[in-house]
Coordinates of C-alpha atoms and ligand atoms in Angstrom, one line a residue:
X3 CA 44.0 48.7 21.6
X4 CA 41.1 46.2 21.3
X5 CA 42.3 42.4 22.6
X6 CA 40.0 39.1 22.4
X7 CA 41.0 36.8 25.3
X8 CA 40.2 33.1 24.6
X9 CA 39.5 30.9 27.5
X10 CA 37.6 31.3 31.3
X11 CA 39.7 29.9 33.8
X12 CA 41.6 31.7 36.2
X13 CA 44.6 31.6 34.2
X14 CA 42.5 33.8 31.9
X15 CA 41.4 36.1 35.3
X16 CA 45.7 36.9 35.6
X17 CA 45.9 37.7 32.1
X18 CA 42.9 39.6 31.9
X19 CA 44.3 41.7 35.2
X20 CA 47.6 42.1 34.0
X21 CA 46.6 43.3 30.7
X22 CA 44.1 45.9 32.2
X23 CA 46.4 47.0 34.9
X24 CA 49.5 47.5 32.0
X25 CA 47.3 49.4 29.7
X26 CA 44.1 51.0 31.5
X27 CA 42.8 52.2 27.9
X28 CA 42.9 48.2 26.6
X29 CA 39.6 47.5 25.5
X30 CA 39.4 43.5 26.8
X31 CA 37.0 41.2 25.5
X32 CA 36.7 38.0 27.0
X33 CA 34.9 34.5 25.3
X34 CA 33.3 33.3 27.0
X35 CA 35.6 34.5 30.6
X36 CA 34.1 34.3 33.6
X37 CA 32.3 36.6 37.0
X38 CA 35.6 37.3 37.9
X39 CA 37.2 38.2 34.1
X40 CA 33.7 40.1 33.8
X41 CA 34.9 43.1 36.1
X42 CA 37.6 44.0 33.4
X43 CA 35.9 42.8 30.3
X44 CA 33.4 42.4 28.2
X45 CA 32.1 38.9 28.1
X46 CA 30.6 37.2 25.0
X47 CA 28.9 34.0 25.6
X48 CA 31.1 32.3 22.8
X49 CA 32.7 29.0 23.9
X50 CA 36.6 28.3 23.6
X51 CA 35.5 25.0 21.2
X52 CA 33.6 27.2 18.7
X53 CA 35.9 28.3 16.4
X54 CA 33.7 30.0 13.6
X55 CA 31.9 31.8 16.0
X56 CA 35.7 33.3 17.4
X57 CA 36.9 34.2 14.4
X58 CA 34.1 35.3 13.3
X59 CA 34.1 37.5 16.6
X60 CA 37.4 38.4 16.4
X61 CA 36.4 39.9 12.8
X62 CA 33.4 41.7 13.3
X63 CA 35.1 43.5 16.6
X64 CA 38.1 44.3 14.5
X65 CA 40.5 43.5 17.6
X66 CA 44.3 44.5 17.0
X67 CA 45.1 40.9 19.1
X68 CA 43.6 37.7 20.3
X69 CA 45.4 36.1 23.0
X70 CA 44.5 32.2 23.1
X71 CA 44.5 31.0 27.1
X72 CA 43.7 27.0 26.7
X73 CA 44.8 23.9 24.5
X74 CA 42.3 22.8 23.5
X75 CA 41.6 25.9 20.9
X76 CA 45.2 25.6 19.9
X77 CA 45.0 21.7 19.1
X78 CA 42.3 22.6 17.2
X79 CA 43.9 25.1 15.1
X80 CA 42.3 28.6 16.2
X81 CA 45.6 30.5 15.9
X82 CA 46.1 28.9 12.3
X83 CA 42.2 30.6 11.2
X84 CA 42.8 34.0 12.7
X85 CA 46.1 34.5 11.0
X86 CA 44.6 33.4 7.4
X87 CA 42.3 36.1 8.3
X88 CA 45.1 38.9 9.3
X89 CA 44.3 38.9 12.7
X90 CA 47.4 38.8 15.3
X91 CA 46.9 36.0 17.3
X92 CA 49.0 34.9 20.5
X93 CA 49.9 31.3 20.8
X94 CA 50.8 28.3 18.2
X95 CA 49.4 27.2 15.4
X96 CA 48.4 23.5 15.7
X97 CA 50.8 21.8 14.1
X98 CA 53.5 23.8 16.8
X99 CA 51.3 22.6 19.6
X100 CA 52.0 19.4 18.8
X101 CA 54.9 19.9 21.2
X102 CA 52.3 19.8 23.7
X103 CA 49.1 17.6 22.3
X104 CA 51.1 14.8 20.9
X105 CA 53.7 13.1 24.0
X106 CA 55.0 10.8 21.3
X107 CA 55.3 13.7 18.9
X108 CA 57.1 15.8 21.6
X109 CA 59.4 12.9 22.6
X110 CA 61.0 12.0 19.4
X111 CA 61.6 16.1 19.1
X112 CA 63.4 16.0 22.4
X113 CA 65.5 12.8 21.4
X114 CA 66.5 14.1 18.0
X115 CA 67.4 17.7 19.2
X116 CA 69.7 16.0 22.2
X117 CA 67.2 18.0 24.8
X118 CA 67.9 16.1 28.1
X119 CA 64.9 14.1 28.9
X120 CA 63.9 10.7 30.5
X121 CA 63.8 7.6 27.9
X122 CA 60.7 6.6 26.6
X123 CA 59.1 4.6 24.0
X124 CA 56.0 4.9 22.1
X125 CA 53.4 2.0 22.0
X126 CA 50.2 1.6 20.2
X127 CA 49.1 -1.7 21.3
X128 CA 48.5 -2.2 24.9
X129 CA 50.5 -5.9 24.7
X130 CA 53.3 -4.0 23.4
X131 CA 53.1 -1.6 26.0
X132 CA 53.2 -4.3 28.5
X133 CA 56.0 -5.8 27.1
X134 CA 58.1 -2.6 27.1
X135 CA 57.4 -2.6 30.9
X136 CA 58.2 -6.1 31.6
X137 CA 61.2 -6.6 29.6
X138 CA 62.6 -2.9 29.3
X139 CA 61.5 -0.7 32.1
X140 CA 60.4 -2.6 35.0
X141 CA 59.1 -0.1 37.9
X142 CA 59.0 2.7 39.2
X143 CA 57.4 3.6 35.6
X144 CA 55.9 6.4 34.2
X145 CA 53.0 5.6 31.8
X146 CA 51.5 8.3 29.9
X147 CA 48.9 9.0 27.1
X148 CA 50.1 10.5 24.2
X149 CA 47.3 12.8 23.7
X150 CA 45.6 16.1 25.8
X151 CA 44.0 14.2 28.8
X152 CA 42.9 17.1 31.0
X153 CA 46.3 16.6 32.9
X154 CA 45.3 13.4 34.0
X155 CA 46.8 10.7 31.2
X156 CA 50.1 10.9 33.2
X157 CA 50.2 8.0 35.6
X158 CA 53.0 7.3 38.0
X159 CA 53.7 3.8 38.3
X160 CA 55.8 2.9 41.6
X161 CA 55.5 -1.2 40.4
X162 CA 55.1 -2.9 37.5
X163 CA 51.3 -4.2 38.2
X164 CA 50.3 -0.8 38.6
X165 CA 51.9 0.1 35.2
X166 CA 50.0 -2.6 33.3
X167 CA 46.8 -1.5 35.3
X168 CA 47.5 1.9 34.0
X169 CA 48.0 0.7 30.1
X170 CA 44.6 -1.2 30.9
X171 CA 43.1 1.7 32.0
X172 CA 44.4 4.2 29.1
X173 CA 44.3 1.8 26.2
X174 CA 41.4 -0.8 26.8
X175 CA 39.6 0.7 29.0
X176 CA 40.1 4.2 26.9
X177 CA 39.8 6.3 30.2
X178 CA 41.4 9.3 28.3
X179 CA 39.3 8.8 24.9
X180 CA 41.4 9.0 21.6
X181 CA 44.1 10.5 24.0
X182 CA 45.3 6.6 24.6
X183 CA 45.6 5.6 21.1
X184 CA 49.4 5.4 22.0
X185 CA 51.1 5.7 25.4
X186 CA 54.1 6.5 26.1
X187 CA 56.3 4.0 28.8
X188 CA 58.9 6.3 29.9
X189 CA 61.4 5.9 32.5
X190 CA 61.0 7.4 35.9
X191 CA 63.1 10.6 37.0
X192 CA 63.7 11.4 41.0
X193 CA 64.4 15.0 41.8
X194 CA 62.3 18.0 42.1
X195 CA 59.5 20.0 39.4
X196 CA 60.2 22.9 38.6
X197 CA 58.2 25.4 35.9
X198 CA 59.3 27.7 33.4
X199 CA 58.0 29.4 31.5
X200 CA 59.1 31.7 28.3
X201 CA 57.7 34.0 25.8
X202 CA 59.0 33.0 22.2
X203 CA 58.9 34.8 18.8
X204 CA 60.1 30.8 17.2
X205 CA 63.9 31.4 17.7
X206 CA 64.7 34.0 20.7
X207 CA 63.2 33.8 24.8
X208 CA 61.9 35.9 27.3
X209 CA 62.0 33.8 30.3
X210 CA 59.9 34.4 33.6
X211 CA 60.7 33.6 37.1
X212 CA 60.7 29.7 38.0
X213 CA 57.5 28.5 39.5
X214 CA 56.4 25.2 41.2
X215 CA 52.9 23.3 40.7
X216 CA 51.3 21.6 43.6
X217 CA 49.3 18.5 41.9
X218 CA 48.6 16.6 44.9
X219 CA 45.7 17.6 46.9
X220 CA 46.4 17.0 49.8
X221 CA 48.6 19.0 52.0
X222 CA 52.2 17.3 52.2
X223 CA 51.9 16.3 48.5
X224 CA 49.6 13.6 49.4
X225 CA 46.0 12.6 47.6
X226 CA 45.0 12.3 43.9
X227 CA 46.1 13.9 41.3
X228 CA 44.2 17.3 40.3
X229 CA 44.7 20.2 37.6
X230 CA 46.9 22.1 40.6
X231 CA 46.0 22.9 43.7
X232 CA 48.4 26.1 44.3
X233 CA 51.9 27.7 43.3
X234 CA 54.6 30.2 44.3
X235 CA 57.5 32.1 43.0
X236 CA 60.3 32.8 42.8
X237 CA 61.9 29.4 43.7
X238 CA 65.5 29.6 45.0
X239 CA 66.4 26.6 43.2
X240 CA 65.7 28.0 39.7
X241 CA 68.7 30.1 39.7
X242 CA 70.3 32.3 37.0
X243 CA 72.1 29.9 35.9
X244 CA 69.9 27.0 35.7
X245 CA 67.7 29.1 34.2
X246 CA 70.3 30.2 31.7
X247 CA 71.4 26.5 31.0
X248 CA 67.6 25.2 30.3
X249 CA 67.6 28.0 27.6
X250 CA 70.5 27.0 26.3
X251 CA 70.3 23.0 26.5
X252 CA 66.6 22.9 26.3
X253 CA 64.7 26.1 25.2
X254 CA 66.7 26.9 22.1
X255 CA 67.2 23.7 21.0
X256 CA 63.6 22.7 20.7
X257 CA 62.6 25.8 19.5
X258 CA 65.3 25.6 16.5
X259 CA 63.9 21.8 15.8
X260 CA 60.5 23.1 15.8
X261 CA 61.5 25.2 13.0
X262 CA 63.1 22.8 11.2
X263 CA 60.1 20.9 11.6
X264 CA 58.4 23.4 9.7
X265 CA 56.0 24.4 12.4
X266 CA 58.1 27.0 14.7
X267 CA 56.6 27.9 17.6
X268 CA 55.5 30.8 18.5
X269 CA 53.4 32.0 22.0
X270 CA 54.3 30.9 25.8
X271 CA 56.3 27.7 25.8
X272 CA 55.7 26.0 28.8
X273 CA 58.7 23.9 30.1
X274 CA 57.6 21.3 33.3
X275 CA 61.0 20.5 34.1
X276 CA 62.4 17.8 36.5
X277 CA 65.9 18.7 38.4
X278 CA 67.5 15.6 38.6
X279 CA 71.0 14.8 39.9
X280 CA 72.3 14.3 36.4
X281 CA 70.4 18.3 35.9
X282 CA 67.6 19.5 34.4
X283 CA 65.6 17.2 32.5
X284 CA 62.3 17.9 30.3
X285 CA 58.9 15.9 32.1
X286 CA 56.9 17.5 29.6
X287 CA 56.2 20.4 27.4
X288 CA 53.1 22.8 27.5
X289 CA 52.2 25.1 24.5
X290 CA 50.5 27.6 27.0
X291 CA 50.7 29.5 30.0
X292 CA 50.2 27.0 33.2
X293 CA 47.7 27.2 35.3
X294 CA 47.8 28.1 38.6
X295 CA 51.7 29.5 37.9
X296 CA 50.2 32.3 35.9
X297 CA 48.0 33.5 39.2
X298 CA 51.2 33.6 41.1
X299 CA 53.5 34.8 38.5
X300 CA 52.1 37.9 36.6
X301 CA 51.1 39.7 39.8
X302 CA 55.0 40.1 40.5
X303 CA 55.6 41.1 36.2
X304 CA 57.3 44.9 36.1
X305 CA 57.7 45.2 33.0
X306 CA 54.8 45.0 30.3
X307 CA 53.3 41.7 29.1
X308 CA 51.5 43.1 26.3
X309 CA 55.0 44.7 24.1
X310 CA 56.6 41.0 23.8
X311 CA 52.9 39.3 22.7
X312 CA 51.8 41.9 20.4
X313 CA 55.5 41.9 18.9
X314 CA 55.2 37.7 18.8
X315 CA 51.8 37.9 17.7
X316 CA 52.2 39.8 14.7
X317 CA 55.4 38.2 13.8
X318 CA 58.0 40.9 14.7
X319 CA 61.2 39.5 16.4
X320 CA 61.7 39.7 20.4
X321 CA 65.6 38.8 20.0
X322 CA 66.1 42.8 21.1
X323 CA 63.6 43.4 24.0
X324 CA 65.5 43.7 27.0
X325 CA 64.6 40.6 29.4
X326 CA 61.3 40.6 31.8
X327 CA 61.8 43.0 35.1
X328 CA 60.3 41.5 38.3
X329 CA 59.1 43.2 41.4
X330 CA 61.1 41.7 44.6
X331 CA 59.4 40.0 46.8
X332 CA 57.8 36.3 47.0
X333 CA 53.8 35.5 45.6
X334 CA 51.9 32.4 47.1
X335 CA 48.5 31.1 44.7
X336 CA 45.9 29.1 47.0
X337 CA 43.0 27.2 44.7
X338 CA 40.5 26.8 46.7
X339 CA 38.3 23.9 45.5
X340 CA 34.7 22.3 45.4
X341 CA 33.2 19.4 47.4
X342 CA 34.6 16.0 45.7
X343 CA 37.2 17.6 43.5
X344 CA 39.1 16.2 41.5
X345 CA 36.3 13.3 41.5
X346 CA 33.2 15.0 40.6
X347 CA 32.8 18.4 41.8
X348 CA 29.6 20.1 43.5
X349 CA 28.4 23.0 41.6
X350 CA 25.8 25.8 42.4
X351 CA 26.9 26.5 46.1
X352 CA 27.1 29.9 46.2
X353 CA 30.5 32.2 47.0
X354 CA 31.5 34.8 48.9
X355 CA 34.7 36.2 48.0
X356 CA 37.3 38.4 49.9
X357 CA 37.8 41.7 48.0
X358 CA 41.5 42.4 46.2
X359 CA 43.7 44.6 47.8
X360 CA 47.5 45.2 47.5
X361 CA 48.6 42.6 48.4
X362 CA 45.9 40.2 47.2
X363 CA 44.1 39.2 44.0
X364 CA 41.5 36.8 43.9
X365 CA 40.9 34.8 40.9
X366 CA 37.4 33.3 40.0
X367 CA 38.2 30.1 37.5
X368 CA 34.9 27.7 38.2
X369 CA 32.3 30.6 39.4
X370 CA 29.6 31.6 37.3
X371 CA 26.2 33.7 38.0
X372 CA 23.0 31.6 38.5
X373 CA 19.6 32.9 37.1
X374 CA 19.1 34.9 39.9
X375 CA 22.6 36.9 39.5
X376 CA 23.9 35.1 42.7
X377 CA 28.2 33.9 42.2
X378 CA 27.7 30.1 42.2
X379 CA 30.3 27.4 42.1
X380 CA 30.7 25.9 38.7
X381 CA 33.6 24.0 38.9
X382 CA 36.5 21.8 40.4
X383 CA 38.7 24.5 41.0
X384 CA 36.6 27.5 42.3
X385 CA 39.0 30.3 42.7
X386 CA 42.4 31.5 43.4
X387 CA 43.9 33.7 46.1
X388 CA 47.1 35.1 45.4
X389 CA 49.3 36.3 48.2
X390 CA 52.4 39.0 47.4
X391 CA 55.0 39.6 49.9
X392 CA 58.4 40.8 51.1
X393 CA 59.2 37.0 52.0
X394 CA 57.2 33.9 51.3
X395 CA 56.2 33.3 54.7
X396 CA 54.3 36.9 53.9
X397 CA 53.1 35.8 50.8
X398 CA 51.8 32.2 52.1
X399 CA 50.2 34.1 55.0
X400 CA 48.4 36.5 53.1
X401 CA 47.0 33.4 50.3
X402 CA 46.1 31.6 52.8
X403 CA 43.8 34.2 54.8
X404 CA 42.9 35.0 51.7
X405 CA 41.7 31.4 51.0
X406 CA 40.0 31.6 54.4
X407 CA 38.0 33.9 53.9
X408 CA 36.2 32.5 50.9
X409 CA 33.0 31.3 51.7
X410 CA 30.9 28.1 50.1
X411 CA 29.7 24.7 51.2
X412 CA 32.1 22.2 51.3
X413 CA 35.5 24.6 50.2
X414 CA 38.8 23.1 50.7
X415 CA 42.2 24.2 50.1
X416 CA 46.3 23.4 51.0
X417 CA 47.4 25.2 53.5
X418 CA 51.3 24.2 52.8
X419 CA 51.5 26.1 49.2
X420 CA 55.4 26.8 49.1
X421 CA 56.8 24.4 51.7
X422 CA 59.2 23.1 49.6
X423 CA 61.0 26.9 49.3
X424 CA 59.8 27.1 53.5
X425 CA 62.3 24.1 54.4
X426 CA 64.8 25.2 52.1
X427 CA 65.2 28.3 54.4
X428 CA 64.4 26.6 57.3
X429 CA 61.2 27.4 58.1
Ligands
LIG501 N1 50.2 23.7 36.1 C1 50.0 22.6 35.2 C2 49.4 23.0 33.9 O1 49.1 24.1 33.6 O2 49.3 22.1 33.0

């Protein structure tokens, strides 16, 4: 079995280890991957925004799947080439990852499926924007750009002045590029975030364990914004039976409007969910596996990843798999980031990395090699130490000496991944 993983992030890192450790005869390619990816693949120095030269790689290595990691090669339609060629391909097609690259596109799906999710409108002139938030929404406000924005075009507003700052910002200014050619005004929702994620053939669900971002950087929740600064599953709050009613009130019914649509869906469907007092509500959708939940989530997978995305990914039906198995236990991801991210990172200090072990995996996302063959920083978010446990307190411990003991100028980390889950049981 020869597989083509798209993408070089540490997201990519979990998939390439979980692949590898499934099937030790998987012959893993990885464009363009990464140090890390490197010690289970082969690396070709092919970019994920160069689409000819994938497919074209994809062709000439005759691989039996490609598995697409980021967005951005999805909005751009790689999974739509490589299936005109024949070539099994995991993940949407672009029109499908609309659900994710298009807020407005996303929202009006949500409303006209009934899938429980916070009021919004769309707005492409900044003075109607401002208008919605004066006369209809008033604060606290959620202003968002429609298109992809890195995960930054989502700007919490707690008063109104902020919220026309932010339409400023997204549509004058045009902070987030083409992203803010609309922005949505939505309505704010109080409760907790919760992810979940599921593995779809279009109409049927494999669901994983729930998992929780931590955006802030700062410990405590506090600080900017950033891509995620850590995660950890399982979380007690995601029970079977939420779980079972967001398939049910939210999973299903978007996947069935996506179909009618005429662009099902077809991949990891990412659900960012917010639990609210009036339940579970949609914040946003995500045509892709989440980054840094993957690190924490697929070290705990028992049963095999790559059965339900070959099946999806050539078209087969996963409506009679039995569900994922789990290992018990808890798993705590630490990103452990550059000097001045999320502003602008320092790059080329170089690493020194703890080793894996069994209770640890270390995940490189912005590393690379310099000229000299020395691991150097080469991004905001440097690498990820993944803790697995009996308990969470385990697993945090281990991440975070795990996080510890990597080694470059100017690292910093959270040291309070999970803390929601710790005060839950009274830690
Ligand atoms: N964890 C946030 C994301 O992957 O978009």
């Amino acid at each position: 079995m020869k597989i083509l993983l798209v993408g070089s992030g540490g997201r990519e890192h979990a998939l390439a280890d979980a692949l590898v450790r499934e099937n030790t005869t998987i012959e893993l390619l990885a464009a363009p991957g990464n140090p890390g990816i490197a010690q289970r693949a082969r690396t070709v120095p092919v970019k994920v925004g160069e689409l000819d030269r994938l497919v074209a790689l994809a062709e000439e290595e005759q691989v039996d799947l490609v598995v697409v990691g980021p967005e951005a090669p999805l909005a751009d339609g790689l999974v739509d080439r490589l299936r005109l060629r024949g070539i099994a391909a995991f993940g949407p097609t672009r029109e499908a990852a609309e659900i994710e690259t298009s807020k407005h596109v996303a929202k009006s799906l949500m409303t006209r499926a009934g899938v429980p999710t916070a009021r919004a409108e769309t707005h492409r002139t900044a003075e109607e924007a401002h208008t919605a938030v004066r006369e209809r929404f008033g604060a606290p406000v959620v202003i968002k750009a429609s298109g992809l924005a890195a995960g930054k075009g989502v700007i919490v507003c707690a008063t109104e002045r902020e919220a026309h700052a932010a339409i400023d910002r997204i549509m004058d200014d045009r902070a987030f590029g083409d992203a803010g050619n609309e922005v949505l005004v939505e309505a704010f929702m109080q409760g907790e975030e919760l992810s979940l994620f599921a593995l779809t053939d279009g109409t049927d669900v494999l669901t994983m364990l729930p998992a929780q971002d931590h955006k802030r950087l700062l410990d405590g929740d506090d600080g900017p914004n950033t891509g995620g600064m850590g995660a950890y599953t399982p979380v007690s709050i995601g029970t079977p039976s939420l779980i079972d009613d967001v398939t049910e009130r939210i999973l299903l019914p978007t996947l069935h409007a996506l179909r009618k649509r005429g662009s099902p869906f077809t991949g990891l469907l990412y659900a960012g969910l917010m639990l609210t007092e009036e339940g579970p509500q949609v914040v946003e959708f995500n045509c892709r596996f989440g980054d840094p939940e993957t690190q924490a989530l697929l070290p705990l997978l028992e049963s095999s990843l790559l059965d339900p995305m070959l099946a999806i990914a050539r078209g087969a039906r996963i409506g009679n798999m039995s569900p994922l198995a789990w290992r018990a236990g808890a798993s705590v991801t630490t990103v452990v980031a550059a000097a001045n991210y999320p502003e602008t990172p320092r790059t080329g200090d170089e690493i020194t990395l703890p080793d894996d072990d069994a209770t640890r995996r270390v995940y490189h996302a912005g590393t690379a090699r310099d000229a000299s063959g020395r691991l150097v920083t080469s991004g905001g978010r440097v690498v990820a130490v993944t803790g697995l446990g009996a308990t969470l307190r385990d697993a945090q411990r281990v991440s975070r000496a795990g996080a510890e003991a990597v080694g470059f100028e100017g690292a910093h980390f959270r040291t309070d991944i999970g803390w929601r889950e710790a005060a839950r049981h009274g830690a």
